[in-house]
Each structure stands twice: as C-alpha cells, then as structure tokens.
CSV table of C-alpha atoms and ligand atoms in Angstrom, one decimal:
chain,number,residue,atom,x,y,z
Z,1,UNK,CA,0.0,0.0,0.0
Z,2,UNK,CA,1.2,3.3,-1.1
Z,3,UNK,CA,2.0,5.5,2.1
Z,4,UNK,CA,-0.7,8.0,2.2
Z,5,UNK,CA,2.1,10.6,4.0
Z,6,UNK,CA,4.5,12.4,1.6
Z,7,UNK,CA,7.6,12.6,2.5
Z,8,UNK,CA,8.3,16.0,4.9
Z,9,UNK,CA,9.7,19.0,3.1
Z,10,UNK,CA,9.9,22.7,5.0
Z,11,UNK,CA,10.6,25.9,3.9
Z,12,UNK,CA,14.2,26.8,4.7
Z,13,UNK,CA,13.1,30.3,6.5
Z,14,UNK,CA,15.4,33.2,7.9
Z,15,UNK,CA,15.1,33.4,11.3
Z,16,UNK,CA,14.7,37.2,12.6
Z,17,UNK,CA,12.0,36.4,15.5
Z,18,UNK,CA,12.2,35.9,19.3
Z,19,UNK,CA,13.9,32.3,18.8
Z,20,UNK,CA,14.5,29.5,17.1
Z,21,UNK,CA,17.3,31.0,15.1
Z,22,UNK,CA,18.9,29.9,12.7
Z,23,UNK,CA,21.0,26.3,12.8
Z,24,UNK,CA,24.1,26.1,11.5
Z,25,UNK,CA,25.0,22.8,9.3
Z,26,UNK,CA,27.6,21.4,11.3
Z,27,UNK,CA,24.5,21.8,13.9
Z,28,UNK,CA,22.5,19.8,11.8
Z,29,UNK,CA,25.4,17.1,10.9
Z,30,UNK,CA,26.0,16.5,14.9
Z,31,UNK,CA,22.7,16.0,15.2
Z,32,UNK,CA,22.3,12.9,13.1
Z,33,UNK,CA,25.0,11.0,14.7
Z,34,UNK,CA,24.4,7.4,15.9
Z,35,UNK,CA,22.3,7.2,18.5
Z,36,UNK,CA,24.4,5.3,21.6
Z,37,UNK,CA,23.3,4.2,24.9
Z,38,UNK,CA,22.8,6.2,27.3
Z,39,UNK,CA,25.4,4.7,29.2
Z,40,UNK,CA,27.9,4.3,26.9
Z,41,UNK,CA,31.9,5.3,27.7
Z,42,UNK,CA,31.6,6.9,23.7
Z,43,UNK,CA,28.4,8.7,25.2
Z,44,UNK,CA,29.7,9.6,28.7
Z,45,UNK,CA,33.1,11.6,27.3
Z,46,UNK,CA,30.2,13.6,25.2
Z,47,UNK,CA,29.1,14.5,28.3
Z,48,UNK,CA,32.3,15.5,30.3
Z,49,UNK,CA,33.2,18.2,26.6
Z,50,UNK,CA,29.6,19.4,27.3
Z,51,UNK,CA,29.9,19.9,30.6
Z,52,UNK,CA,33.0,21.5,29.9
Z,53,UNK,CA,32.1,23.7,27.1
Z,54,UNK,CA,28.8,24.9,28.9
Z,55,UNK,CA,31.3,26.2,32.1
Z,56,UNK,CA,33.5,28.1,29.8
Z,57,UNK,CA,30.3,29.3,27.8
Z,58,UNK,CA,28.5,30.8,31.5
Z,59,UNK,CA,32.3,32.2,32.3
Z,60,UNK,CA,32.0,30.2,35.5
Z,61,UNK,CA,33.8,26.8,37.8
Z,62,UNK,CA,30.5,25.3,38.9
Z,63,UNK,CA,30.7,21.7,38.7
Z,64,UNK,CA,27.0,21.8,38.7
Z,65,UNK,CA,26.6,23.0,34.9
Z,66,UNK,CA,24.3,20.6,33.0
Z,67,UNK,CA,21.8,20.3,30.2
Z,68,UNK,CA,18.8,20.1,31.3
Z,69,UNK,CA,16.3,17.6,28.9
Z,70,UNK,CA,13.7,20.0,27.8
Z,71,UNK,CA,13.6,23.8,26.2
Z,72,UNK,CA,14.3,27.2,28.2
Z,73,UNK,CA,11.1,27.0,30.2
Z,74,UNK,CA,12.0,23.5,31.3
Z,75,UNK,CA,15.2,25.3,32.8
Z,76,UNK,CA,13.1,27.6,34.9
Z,77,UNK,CA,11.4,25.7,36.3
Z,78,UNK,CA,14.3,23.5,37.4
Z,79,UNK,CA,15.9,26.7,38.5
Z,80,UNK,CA,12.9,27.6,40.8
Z,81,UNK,CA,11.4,24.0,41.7
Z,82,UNK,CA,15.0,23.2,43.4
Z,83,UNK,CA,16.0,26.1,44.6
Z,84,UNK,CA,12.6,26.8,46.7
Z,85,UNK,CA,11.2,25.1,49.5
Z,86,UNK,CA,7.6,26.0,50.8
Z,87,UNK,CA,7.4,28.4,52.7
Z,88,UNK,CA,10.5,30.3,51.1
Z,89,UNK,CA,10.3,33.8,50.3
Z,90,UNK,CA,10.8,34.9,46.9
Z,91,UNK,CA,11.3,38.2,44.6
Z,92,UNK,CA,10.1,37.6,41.0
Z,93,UNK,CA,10.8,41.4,39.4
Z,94,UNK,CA,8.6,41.4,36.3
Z,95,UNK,CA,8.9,43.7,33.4
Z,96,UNK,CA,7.7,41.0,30.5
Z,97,UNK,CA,6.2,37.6,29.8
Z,98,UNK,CA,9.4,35.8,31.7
Z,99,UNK,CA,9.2,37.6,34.8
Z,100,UNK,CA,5.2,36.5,34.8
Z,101,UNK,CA,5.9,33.2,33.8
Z,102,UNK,CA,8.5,32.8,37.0
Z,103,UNK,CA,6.1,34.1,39.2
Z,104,UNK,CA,3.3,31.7,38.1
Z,105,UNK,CA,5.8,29.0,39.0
Z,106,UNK,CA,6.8,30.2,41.8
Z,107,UNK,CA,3.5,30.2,43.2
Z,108,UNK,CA,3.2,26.4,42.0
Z,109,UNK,CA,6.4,25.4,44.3
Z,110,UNK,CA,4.8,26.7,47.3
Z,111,UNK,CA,6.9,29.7,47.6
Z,112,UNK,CA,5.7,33.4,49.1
Z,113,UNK,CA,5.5,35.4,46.4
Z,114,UNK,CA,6.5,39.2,46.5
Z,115,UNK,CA,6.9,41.1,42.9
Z,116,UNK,CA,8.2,44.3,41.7
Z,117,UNK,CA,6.5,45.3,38.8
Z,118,UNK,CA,7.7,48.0,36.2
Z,119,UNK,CA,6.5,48.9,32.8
Z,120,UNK,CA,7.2,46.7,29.8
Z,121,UNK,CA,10.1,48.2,28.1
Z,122,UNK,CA,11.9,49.3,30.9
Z,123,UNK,CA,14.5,48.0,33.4
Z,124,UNK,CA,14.2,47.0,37.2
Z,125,UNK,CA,15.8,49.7,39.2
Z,126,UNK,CA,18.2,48.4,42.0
Z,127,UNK,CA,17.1,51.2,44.1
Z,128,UNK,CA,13.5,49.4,44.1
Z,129,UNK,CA,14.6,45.9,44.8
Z,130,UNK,CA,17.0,47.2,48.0
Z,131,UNK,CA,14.0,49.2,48.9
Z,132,UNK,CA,11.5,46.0,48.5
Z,133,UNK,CA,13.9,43.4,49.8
Z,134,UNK,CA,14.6,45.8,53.4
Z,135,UNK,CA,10.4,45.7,54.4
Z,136,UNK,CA,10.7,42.0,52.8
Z,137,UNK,CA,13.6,39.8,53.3
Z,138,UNK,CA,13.8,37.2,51.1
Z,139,UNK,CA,15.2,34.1,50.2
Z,140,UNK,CA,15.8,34.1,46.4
Z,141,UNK,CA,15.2,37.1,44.5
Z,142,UNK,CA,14.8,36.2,40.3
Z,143,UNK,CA,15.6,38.2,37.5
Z,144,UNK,CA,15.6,38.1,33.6
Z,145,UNK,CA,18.6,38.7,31.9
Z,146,UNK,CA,17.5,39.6,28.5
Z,147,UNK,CA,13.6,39.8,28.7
Z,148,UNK,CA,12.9,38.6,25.0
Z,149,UNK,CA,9.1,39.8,25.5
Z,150,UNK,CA,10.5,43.6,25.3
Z,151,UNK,CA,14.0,43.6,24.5
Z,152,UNK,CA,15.2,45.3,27.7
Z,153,UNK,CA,18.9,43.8,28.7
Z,154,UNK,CA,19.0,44.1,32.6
Z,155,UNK,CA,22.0,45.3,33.9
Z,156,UNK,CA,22.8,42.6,36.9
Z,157,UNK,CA,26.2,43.5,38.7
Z,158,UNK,CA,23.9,46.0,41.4
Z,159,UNK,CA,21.2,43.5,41.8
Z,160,UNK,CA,23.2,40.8,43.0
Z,161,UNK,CA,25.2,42.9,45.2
Z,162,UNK,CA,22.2,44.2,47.0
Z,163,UNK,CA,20.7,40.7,46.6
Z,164,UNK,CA,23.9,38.8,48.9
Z,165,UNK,CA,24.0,42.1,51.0
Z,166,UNK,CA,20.2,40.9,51.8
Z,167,UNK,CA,21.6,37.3,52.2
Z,168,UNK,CA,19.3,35.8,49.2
Z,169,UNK,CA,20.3,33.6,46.1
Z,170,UNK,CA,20.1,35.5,42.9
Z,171,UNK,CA,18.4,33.3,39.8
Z,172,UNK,CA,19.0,34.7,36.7
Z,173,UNK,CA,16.9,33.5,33.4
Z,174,UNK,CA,19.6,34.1,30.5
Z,175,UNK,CA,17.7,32.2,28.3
Z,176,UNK,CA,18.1,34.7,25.3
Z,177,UNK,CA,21.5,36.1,26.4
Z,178,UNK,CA,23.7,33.3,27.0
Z,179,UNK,CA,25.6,33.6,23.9
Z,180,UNK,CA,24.8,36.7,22.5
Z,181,UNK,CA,25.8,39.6,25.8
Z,182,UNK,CA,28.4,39.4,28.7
Z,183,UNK,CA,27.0,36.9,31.5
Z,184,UNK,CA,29.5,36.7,33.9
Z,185,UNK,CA,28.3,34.0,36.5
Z,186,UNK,CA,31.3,34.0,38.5
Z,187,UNK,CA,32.2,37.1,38.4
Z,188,UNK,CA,28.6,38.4,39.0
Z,189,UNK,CA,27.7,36.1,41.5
Z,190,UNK,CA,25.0,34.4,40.3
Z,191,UNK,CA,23.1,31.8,41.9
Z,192,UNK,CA,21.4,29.8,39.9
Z,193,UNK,CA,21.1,30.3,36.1
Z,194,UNK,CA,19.4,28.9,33.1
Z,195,UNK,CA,19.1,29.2,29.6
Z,196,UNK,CA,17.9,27.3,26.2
Z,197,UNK,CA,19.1,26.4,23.3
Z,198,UNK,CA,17.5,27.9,20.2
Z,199,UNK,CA,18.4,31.6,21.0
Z,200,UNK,CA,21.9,32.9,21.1
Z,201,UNK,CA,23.1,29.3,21.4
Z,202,UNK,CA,21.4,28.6,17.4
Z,203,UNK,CA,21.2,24.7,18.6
Z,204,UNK,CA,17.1,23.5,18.0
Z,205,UNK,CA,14.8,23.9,20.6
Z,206,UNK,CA,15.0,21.4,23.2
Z,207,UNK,CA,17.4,21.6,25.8
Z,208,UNK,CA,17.7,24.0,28.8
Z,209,UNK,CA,21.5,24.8,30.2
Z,210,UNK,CA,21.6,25.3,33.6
Z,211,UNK,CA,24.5,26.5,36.6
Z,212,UNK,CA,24.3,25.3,40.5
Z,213,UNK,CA,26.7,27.7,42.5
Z,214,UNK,CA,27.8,26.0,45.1
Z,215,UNK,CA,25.4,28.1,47.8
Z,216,UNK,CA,22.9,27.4,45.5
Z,217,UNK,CA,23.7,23.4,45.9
Z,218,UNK,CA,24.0,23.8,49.4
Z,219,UNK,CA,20.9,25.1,49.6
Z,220,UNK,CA,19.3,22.0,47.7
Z,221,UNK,CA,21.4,19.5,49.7
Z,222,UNK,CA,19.4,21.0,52.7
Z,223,UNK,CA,16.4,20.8,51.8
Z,224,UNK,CA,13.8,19.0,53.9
Z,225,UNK,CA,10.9,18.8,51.5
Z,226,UNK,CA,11.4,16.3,48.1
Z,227,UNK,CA,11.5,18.7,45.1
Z,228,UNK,CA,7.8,19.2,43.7
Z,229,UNK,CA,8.8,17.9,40.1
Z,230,UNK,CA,10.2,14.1,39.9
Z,231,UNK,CA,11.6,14.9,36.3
Z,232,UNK,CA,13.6,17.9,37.7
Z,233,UNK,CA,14.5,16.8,40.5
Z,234,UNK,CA,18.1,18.0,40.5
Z,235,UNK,CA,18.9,15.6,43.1
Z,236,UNK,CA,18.6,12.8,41.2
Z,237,UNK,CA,19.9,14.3,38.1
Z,238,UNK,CA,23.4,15.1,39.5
Z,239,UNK,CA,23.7,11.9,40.2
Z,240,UNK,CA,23.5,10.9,36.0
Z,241,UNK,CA,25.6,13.7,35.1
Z,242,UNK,CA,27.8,12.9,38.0
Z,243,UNK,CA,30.4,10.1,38.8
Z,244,UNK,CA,27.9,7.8,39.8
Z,245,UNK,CA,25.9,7.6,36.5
Z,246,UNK,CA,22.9,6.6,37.9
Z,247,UNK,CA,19.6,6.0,35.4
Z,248,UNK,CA,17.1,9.0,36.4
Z,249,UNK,CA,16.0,9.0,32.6
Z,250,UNK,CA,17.6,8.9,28.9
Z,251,UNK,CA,19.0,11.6,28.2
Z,252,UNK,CA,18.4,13.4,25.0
Z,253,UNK,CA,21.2,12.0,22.9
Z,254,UNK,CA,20.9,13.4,19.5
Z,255,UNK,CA,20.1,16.7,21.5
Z,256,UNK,CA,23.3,16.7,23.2
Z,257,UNK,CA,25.5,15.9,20.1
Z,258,UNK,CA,24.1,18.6,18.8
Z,259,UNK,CA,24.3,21.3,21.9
Z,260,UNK,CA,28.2,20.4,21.8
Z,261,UNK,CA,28.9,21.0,17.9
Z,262,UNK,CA,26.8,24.7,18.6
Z,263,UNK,CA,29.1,25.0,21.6
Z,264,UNK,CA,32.2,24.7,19.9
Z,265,UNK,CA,31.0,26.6,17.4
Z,266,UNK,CA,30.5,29.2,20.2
Z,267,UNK,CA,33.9,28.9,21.6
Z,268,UNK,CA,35.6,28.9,18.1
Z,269,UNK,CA,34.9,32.3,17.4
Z,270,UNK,CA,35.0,33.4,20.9
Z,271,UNK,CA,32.8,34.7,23.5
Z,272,UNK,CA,34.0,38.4,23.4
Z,273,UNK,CA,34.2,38.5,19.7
Z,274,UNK,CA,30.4,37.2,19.5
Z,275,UNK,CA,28.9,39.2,21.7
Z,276,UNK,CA,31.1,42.4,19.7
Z,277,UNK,CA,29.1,40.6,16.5
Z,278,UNK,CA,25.9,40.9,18.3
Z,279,UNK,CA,26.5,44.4,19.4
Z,280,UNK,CA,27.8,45.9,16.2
Z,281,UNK,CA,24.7,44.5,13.6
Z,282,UNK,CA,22.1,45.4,16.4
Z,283,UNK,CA,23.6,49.3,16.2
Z,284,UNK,CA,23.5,48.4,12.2
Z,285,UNK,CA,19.9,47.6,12.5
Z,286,UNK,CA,18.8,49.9,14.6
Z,287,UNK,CA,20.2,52.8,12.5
Z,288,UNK,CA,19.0,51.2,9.8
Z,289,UNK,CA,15.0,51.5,10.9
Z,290,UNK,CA,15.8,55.0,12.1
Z,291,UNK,CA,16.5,56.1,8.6
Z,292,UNK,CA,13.2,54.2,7.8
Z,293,UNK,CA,11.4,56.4,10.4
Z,294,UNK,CA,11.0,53.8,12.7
Z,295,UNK,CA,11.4,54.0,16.4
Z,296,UNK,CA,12.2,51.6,18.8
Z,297,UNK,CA,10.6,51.1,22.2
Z,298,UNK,CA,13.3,50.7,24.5
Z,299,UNK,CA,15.9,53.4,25.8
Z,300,UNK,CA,19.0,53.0,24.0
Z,301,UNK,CA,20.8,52.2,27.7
Z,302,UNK,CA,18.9,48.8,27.7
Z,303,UNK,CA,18.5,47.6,24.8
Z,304,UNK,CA,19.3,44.1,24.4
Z,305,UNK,CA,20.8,43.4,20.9
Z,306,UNK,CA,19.6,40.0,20.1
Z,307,UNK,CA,16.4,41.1,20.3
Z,308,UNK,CA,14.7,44.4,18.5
Z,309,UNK,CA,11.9,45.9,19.6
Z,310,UNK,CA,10.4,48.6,16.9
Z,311,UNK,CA,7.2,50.8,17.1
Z,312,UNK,CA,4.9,49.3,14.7
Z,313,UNK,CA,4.1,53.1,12.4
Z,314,UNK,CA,0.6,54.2,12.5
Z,315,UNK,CA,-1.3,53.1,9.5
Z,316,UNK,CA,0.8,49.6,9.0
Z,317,UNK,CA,-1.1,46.5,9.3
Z,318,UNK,CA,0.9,44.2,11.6
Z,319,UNK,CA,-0.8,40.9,10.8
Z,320,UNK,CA,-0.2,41.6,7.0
Z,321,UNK,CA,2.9,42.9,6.8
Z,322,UNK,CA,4.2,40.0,8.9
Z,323,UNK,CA,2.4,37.5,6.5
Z,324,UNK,CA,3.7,39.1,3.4
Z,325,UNK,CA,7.4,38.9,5.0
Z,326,UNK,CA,6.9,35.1,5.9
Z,327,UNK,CA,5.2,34.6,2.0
Z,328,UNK,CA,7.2,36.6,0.3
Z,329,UNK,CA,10.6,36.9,2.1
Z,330,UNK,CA,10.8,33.9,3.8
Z,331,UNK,CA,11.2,35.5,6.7
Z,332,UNK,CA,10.0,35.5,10.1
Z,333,UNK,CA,10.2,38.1,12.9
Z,334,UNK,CA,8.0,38.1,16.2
Z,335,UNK,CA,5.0,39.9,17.2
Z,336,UNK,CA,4.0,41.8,19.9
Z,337,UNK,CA,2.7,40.3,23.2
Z,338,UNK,CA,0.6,41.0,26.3
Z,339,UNK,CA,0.4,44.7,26.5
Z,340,UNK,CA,2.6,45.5,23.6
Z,341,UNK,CA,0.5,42.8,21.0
Z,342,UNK,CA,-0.1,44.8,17.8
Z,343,UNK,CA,2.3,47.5,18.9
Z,344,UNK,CA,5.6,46.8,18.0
Z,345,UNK,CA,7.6,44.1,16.3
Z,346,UNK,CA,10.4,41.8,17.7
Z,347,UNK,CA,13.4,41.8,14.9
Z,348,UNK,CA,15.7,38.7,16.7
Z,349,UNK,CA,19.3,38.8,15.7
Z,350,UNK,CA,20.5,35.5,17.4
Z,351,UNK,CA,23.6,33.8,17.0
Z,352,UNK,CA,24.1,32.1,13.5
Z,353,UNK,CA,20.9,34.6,12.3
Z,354,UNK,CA,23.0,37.7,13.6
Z,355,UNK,CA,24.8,38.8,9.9
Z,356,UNK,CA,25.1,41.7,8.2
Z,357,UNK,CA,23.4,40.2,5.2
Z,358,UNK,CA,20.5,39.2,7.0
Z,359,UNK,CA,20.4,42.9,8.6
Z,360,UNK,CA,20.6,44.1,4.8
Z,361,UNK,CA,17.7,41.6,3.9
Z,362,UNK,CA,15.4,42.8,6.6
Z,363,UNK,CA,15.9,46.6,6.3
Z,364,UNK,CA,15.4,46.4,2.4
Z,365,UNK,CA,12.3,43.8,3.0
Z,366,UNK,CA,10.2,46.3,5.3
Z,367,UNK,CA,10.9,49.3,3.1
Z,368,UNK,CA,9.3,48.0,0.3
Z,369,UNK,CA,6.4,46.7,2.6
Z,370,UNK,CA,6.2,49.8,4.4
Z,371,UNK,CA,5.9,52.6,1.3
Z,372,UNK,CA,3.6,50.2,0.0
L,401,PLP,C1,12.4,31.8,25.0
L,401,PLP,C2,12.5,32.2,26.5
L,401,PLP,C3,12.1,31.4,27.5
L,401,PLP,C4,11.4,30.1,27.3
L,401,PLP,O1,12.1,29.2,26.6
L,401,PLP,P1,11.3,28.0,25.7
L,401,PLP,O2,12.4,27.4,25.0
L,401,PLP,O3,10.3,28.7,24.8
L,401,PLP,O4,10.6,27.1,26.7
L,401,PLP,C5,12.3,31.8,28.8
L,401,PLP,N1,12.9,33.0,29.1
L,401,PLP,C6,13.2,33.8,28.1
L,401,PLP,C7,13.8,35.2,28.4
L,401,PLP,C8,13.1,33.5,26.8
L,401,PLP,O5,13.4,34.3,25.8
C-alpha cells in the first residue's frame, strides 16, 4: 500500500523572530549522529566536553553545569522547583512575559510570592529591589537577563550585590543572552542560572543549560521537603551527570550531540568576539529602521541586541505585513505580546541569524512593505 504521507519538506526560513534562530549545518550534521546508549563510555566523554564547554560558555567553575532535557522553560522551572522550599520567600521582578511566567511557577512550588513590577520596556531599578527586599527579606530574589518579551537587557552586577547584601540567592533567566551579551556567572555572583538552546546558542529547541553555585547546591542539599517535580528533580539528576551515573531517565542523545557542535562553534569564534558581532549589527539595524522612520521602544541604555523591539508606524497593518514577509521573504520576525500585541515588532538577531546580510535583507524587505 502506497503511504498516504508524503515525504516531509519545510521551507528553509530566515530566522529574525524571538527564537529558534537559525541552525548552522555542522549543527545539523552532529545531530544525526548514531544514537548510543545512554550509558555508553563513547556517550559519557560527550558528556564531560559538554559539561565542559557549557562552564567556559556561562564564564563560571560550577561543577553543577548541566543540560537540562527539555527547552528554556524547562530550565526555569528546574531553576525555581529546586531552589525553593515552601514556605520560602521569593522576589520575582517582572517587566515581560518571563518575569510573569516565573512568578506563576513560583507560586506552583509553594513559595511566598513578592513582585516588583515596572513597565514593559523598561528595566528593574536596584534602588527598588533594595527598597522591597529591606520591608521583605527574602530568600531568592529572580531576575531576567535579557527579557525577549521587550528587548530590555538588565543590567545585573547591582542587583546581586544588593541581593547577597540581603543574604538571598540571585536566579537569573539568560535564556536569550547566553551567547549573544556578557553573563559573567562568576564574576557576577549568580546563583542559579538557566538558559535554552535555540536563541543565542542557534542549537534546535530542546534543551535547557543550567549553573548550580555551590550556595545554591548547598541550599538543595538541605532541603527538607522532596522537590515538587520528579523529572527535575536536581537531586537525582546530579547523580547521572555525576560520577555515579545513575539511570534517572535517557537523556536526549541526538540533543546533546548537537548542543556540543553549537558550543564549539560558540567557543571557536569566541565569546567576546560574538557578543562584539551581536553588538555591532544590532547598532547596524537599529540605525537602519531609524532612517526608515522607525522608532524603537526601549531606551537605548537597555537595549538588548539580540532582540529588537520597533514601534509598529501608524497606518501599518501588523498581521499583513508580517504574513507578506513570511510569504514573500521567507522570513520571520516576532509579534507583539501582552500589553505590547499589535504595537511593535520583535526583529531577533541570534547567534548564526546575527549577519550583516541578513540585517541588509530585513531593512530592504520592510521598506518596500512599508511605502507600499
Ligand atoms: C524563550 C524564552 C524562555 C522560554 O524558553 P522556551 O524554550 O520557549 O521554553 C524563557 N525566558 C526567556 C527570556 C526566553 O526568551
């Protein structure tokens, strides 16, 4: 009988939204590998470069630095299911979708949640969260890096100095970062971070870096509740990516090859030079819409330059200008969400999608669209 399925054939599109970007070949390549066991030595030394590369990549000497088997949200929620206990007091700042999502989960895990809320497109002041965290002590306060829902890059150095002064854990999402704007675990005393693999990274969708400080393991060692999620349960899962090698559940193989080629693809051009790349064709673009009489919504102090947030002019039609660049570009870029759905538009510029050509493409692509 004839199979009723053709085979699968997709369009080769040009990456410009909010994530997945772009995947290099050699991405691709790593990706169809053998599959091995789980278990095997030829799988396991995988595992040590990975663990390896990801240390170098977060610029910190956690042993704790593992993949974690799902996409970006899957990493913060093993951030935050680990790292709280019930009854803990926690600091979600929120100025975008992540910062709502972490306080939704937060809520989930049993911990007391406190927020600081400021306007979408803007940054979290430090002044505000010494302020807050004075009439509320708290045991973790989180953060978003790079909030991919506005394009605001949040300066972390003050935080987590006022953050340890307080004596909390600082969590840091860097999903959209990592890769593509200094993150300085280390040096900036993060906590606990996370991140995914489709943004900066340019890897599919489908796994979730994460980093354990060592107050941040000491902290889950001491825990006197089980962790709420059996999947995440770092616990267990240090014990797999650990010496001991003990069966929790199969790691994503093909998903690992493949984080390791983007990885040393990372580290080949090196992490300074890439995020000068990122930098430099998100001042191209940005000049570029300017002389296009666009404007963007964020200050020009925070903007983060994987991601591009532009005013959507009066009089353009947002759902059909998007459509015509998808049908007749073949090319995507994000919309609008929450409060800012149908107001601007999100131009990503993420690791192997960050080129001046595709900068060109776009710039030339709305022009025509817009004095149409
Ligand atoms: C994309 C993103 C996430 C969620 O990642 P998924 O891979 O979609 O689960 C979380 N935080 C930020 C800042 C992101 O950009």
């Amino acid at each position: 009988m004839d199979n009723m399925y053709k085979d699968l054939s997709l369009p080769n599109r040009i990456l410009l939204g909010p994530g997945p970007s772009n995947v290099p070949d050699r991405v691709m390549k790593a990706l169809s590998s053998p599959v091995v066991g789980h278990l095997d030595p030829a799988f396991l030394a995988v595992m040590e470069e990975v663990q390896e590369m990801l240390r170098s990549v977060f610029m910190t000497a956690n042993q704790f630095t593992i993949p974690v088997s799902g996409t970006g949200s899957a990493g913060m929620e093993a951030a935050l299911v680990n790292i709280i206990e019930e009854g803990d007091n926690v600091l979600v700042c929120v100025n975008g979708v992540f910062g709502e999502r972490m306080c939704d989960i937060v809520e989930r895990c049993g911990g007391i949640l406190r927020r600081i809320d400021t306007k979408w497109g803007t940054s979290i002041d430090p002044e505000q969260v010494l302020k807050v965290l004075e009439e509320f002590p708290a045991d973790i306060v989180t953060i978003v890096h790079a909030e991919t829902s506005t394009g605001v890059l949040q300066p972390l150095e003050e935080i987590s100095k006022i953050t340890h002064e307080k004596d909390a854990l600082l969590v840091v999402d860097a999903v959209t970062s990592l890769g593509g704007a200094p993150l300085k675990i280390d040096e900036w005393e993060i906590d606990v971070c996370y991140s995914g693999t489709q943004k900066c990274l340019s890897c599919p969708p489908g796994l979730a870096p994460v980093t354990f400080s060592p107050r941040a393991v000491e902290k889950l060692e001491k825990r006197s509740q089980k962790v709420q999620s059996w999947y995440l349960d770092m616990t267990m899962i240090r014990k797999y990516w650990g010496s001991d090698r003990v069966y929790h559940h199969t790691a994503p193989i093909s998903m690992i090859y493949a984080l390791r080629e983007s990885l040393r693809i990372v580290l080949e051009e090196g992490l300074v030079k890439r995020w000068e790349r990122h930098q430099k064709l998100h001042r191209n673009l940005v000049a570029g819409l300017g002389n296009l009489g666009l404007k963007m919504l964020v200050d020009e102090k925070f903007r983060t330059p994987m991601l591009n947030s532009v005013i959507i002019p009066s009089g353009a039609d947002d759902v059909l200008i998007r459509k015509r660049l998808l049908d007749e570009y073949n090319t995507e870029i994000g919309s609008g969400l929450g409060p800012l759905k149908g107001k601007i538009w999100r131009i990503g510029l993420m690791g192997h999608s960050c080129t001046q050509k595709n900068v060109d493409y776009i710039l030339s692509a709305l022009k025509s669209l817009l004095s149409q």
